[in-house]
Short mmCIF file of C-alpha atoms in Angstrom, two decimals:
data_model
loop_
_atom_site.label_atom_id
_atom_site.label_comp_id
_atom_site.label_asym_id
_atom_site.label_seq_id
_atom_site.Cartn_x
_atom_site.Cartn_y
_atom_site.Cartn_z
CA THR A 1 -33.91 237.82 102.91
CA ARG A 2 -35.61 240.72 104.62
CA ALA A 3 -32.54 241.32 106.84
CA GLN A 4 -30.48 241.87 103.71
CA GLN A 5 -33.01 244.43 102.47
CA ILE A 6 -33.83 246.28 105.71
CA THR A 7 -31.60 246.28 108.78
CA LEU A 8 -32.72 247.58 112.17
CA VAL A 9 -30.36 249.04 114.77
CA THR A 10 -31.90 249.93 118.11
CA GLN A 11 -30.73 251.62 121.26
CA GLU A 12 -30.41 248.23 122.98
CA MET A 13 -27.24 246.67 121.61
CA HIS A 14 -25.69 243.36 122.47
CA MET A 15 -22.22 241.94 122.12
CA PHE A 16 -22.15 238.23 121.55
CA ALA A 17 -19.66 236.21 123.58
CA GLY A 18 -16.65 235.17 121.55
CA THR A 19 -14.19 237.03 119.40
CA LEU A 20 -14.89 240.38 117.81
CA ARG A 21 -14.51 238.60 114.45
CA ASP A 22 -17.26 236.11 115.42
CA ASP A 23 -19.53 238.98 116.45
CA LEU A 24 -19.04 240.83 113.15
CA ALA A 25 -19.31 237.61 111.12
CA MET A 26 -22.90 237.22 112.31
CA ALA A 27 -23.72 240.01 109.88
CA ALA A 28 -21.54 238.77 107.02
CA PRO A 29 -20.11 235.26 107.46
CA ASP A 30 -17.98 235.55 104.32
CA ALA A 31 -16.45 238.95 105.15
CA GLY A 32 -12.69 238.99 105.30
CA ASP A 33 -10.61 240.63 107.99
CA ASP A 34 -9.88 243.69 105.85
CA THR A 35 -13.60 244.23 105.25
CA MET A 36 -14.40 243.87 108.96
CA VAL A 37 -11.65 246.28 109.99
CA ALA A 38 -12.74 248.77 107.32
CA ALA A 39 -16.31 248.64 108.69
CA LEU A 40 -15.02 249.33 112.21
CA ARG A 41 -12.93 252.24 110.98
CA THR A 42 -15.87 253.67 109.02
CA VAL A 43 -17.91 253.88 112.23
CA HIS A 44 -14.97 255.56 114.00
CA ALA A 45 -14.04 252.51 116.10
CA GLY A 46 -10.43 252.44 114.89
CA GLU A 47 -9.05 254.24 117.93
CA TRP A 48 -10.14 251.57 120.40
CA PHE A 49 -9.86 248.70 117.93
CA ASP A 50 -6.16 249.48 117.41
CA LEU A 51 -5.63 249.03 121.17
CA LEU A 52 -7.14 245.54 121.31
CA PRO A 53 -4.45 243.01 122.21
CA ASP A 54 -5.51 240.47 119.58
CA GLY A 55 -7.36 242.64 117.06
CA LEU A 56 -10.34 240.77 115.62
CA ASP A 57 -9.34 237.71 117.67
CA THR A 58 -9.89 239.60 120.94
CA ILE A 59 -12.53 237.87 123.02
CA VAL A 60 -15.32 240.29 123.91
CA GLY A 61 -18.27 240.07 126.26
CA ASP A 62 -18.51 238.45 129.68
CA ALA A 63 -15.55 236.12 129.15
CA GLY A 64 -13.26 238.75 127.67
CA ARG A 65 -12.86 242.42 126.92
CA ARG A 66 -15.85 244.43 128.05
CA LEU A 67 -16.81 247.20 125.68
CA THR A 68 -18.43 250.51 126.59
CA PRO A 69 -21.96 251.28 125.40
CA VAL A 70 -20.52 253.53 122.67
CA GLN A 71 -18.18 250.76 121.48
CA VAL A 72 -20.99 248.19 121.46
CA GLN A 73 -23.12 250.54 119.34
CA GLN A 74 -20.19 251.11 116.98
CA VAL A 75 -19.93 247.34 116.50
CA ALA A 76 -23.67 247.20 115.77
CA LEU A 77 -23.30 249.97 113.19
CA ALA A 78 -20.31 248.15 111.66
CA ARG A 79 -22.56 245.07 111.30
CA VAL A 80 -24.94 247.19 109.20
CA LEU A 81 -22.09 248.10 106.86
CA LEU A 82 -21.21 244.43 106.53
CA VAL A 83 -24.80 243.48 105.68
CA ASP A 84 -24.95 246.48 103.28
CA PRO A 85 -28.74 246.73 103.07
CA PRO A 86 -30.44 249.26 100.79
CA MET A 87 -32.57 250.42 103.77
CA VAL A 88 -31.67 250.88 107.43
CA ILE A 89 -33.84 251.76 110.40
CA LEU A 90 -32.02 253.47 113.25
CA ASP A 91 -34.26 253.48 116.31
CA GLU A 92 -32.44 255.69 118.83
CA ALA A 93 -29.26 253.94 117.67
CA THR A 94 -27.06 256.82 118.83
CA ALA A 95 -28.64 257.06 122.28
CA HIS A 96 -27.16 255.52 125.40
CA SER A 97 -29.00 252.31 126.13
CA GLY A 98 -28.58 252.55 129.88
CA SER A 99 -28.42 248.78 129.75
CA ALA A 100 -26.74 246.91 132.52
CA ASP A 101 -25.42 244.49 129.90
CA ALA A 102 -22.17 243.18 131.31
CA SER A 103 -20.52 243.49 127.94
CA SER A 104 -20.80 247.25 128.00
CA ALA A 105 -18.91 248.12 131.12
CA ASP A 106 -15.26 249.00 131.44
CA ALA A 107 -13.14 249.37 128.33
CA GLY A 108 -11.85 252.75 129.49
CA SER A 109 -13.51 254.81 126.79
CA ALA A 110 -16.09 257.57 127.05
CA ASP A 111 -19.68 256.70 127.79
CA ALA A 112 -22.41 257.91 125.50
CA GLY A 113 -22.39 261.41 126.96
CA SER A 114 -21.88 264.41 124.69
CA ALA A 115 -18.65 263.11 123.15
CA GLY A 116 -20.09 259.62 122.75
CA ALA A 117 -23.32 260.95 121.26
CA SER A 118 -21.42 263.07 118.75
CA LEU A 119 -19.22 260.11 117.80
CA LEU A 120 -22.24 257.85 117.32
CA GLU A 121 -24.13 260.47 115.32
CA SER A 122 -21.14 260.76 113.00
CA ALA A 123 -20.92 256.96 112.74
CA ALA A 124 -24.64 256.77 111.94
CA GLU A 125 -24.19 259.35 109.17
CA GLU A 126 -21.52 257.10 107.65
CA VAL A 127 -23.84 254.11 107.85
CA ILE A 128 -26.79 255.80 106.13
CA THR A 129 -24.72 257.32 103.32
CA GLY A 130 -25.90 255.89 100.01
CA ARG A 131 -28.94 254.07 101.39
CA GLY A 132 -32.47 254.81 102.48
CA ALA A 133 -32.88 255.46 106.18
CA LEU A 134 -35.66 255.85 108.69
CA ILE A 135 -34.27 257.43 111.84
CA VAL A 136 -36.19 257.52 115.10
CA ALA A 137 -34.47 260.11 117.25
CA HIS A 138 -35.05 262.54 120.05
CA ARG A 139 -31.88 264.48 119.30
CA LEU A 140 -32.72 267.49 117.18
CA SER A 141 -29.20 267.52 115.76
CA GLN A 142 -30.11 264.28 113.96
CA ALA A 143 -33.51 265.52 112.88
CA ARG A 144 -32.06 268.67 111.34
CA ASN A 145 -30.23 266.70 108.64
CA ALA A 146 -33.21 264.61 107.61
CA ASP A 147 -34.91 265.11 104.24
CA ARG A 148 -38.26 264.84 106.01
CA ILE A 149 -39.04 265.20 109.70
CA VAL A 150 -42.20 263.80 111.23
CA LEU A 151 -42.94 265.25 114.67
CA MET A 152 -45.18 263.05 116.77
CA ASP A 153 -47.02 263.73 120.00
CA ASN A 154 -48.91 260.98 121.83
CA GLY A 155 -48.63 258.71 118.79
CA ARG A 156 -50.05 261.28 116.37
CA ILE A 157 -48.28 263.20 113.63
CA VAL A 158 -48.49 266.89 114.51
CA GLU A 159 -46.04 268.36 111.97
CA GLU A 160 -43.99 267.18 109.04
CA GLY A 161 -41.56 268.68 106.57
CA SER A 162 -37.94 269.66 106.22
CA HIS A 163 -36.09 271.35 109.07
CA GLU A 164 -36.25 274.68 107.24
CA HIS A 165 -39.99 274.36 106.59
CA LEU A 166 -40.79 273.40 110.17
CA VAL A 167 -38.75 276.27 111.61
CA ALA A 168 -40.41 278.69 109.17
CA ILE A 169 -43.97 277.70 110.15
CA ASP A 170 -43.09 278.44 113.79
CA GLY A 171 -44.97 275.50 115.29
CA ARG A 172 -44.03 272.88 117.85
CA TYR A 173 -40.85 271.81 116.07
CA ALA A 174 -39.70 275.44 115.87
CA GLN A 175 -40.30 275.82 119.60
CA LEU A 176 -38.29 272.67 120.34
CA TRP A 177 -35.53 273.80 117.98
CA SER A 178 -35.39 277.24 119.56
CA ALA A 179 -35.16 275.82 123.09
CA TRP A 180 -32.53 273.27 122.04
CA SER A 181 -30.48 275.82 120.08
CA ALA A 182 -30.47 278.32 122.94
CA ASN A 183 -28.44 275.87 125.01
CA ARG A 184 -25.79 275.28 122.34
#
């Protein structure tokens, strides 16, 4: 199926009501516990997963444990690993959704601020390793590592190339990079 060939992860994530195992099994119904836990650890979710009272049997969502936006996005990225598609599209998948989704409220972990963004960027890097990826991102730290960057303005391509090339031609991307880098 197309979902097995190309998997999309967006900024708007959702936790399905039920156990964490049920949520992950939506991506790979035949995946065993070890495979599910390995996927969670790969996307750096091990720290909070290890604290869950019932592990994969912990009920998540409205009727159970509420996960933070970062944790919900980690689960979504773990689902990608379980599907194991050759191509993944990450559409602002490391950005905070700002969603009022009740499942993303109070698990006591960081929100998707700087620490959360860094954690999710690292998790996304793990997910795209060994597969094709199209990444839609506003964070220049993600763009820098891309093989090819396409800078768009008002729906039009205004520059494209590698990070090094775009910085060297001193255009719009170089201006954005300079402004972003000055604050780091």
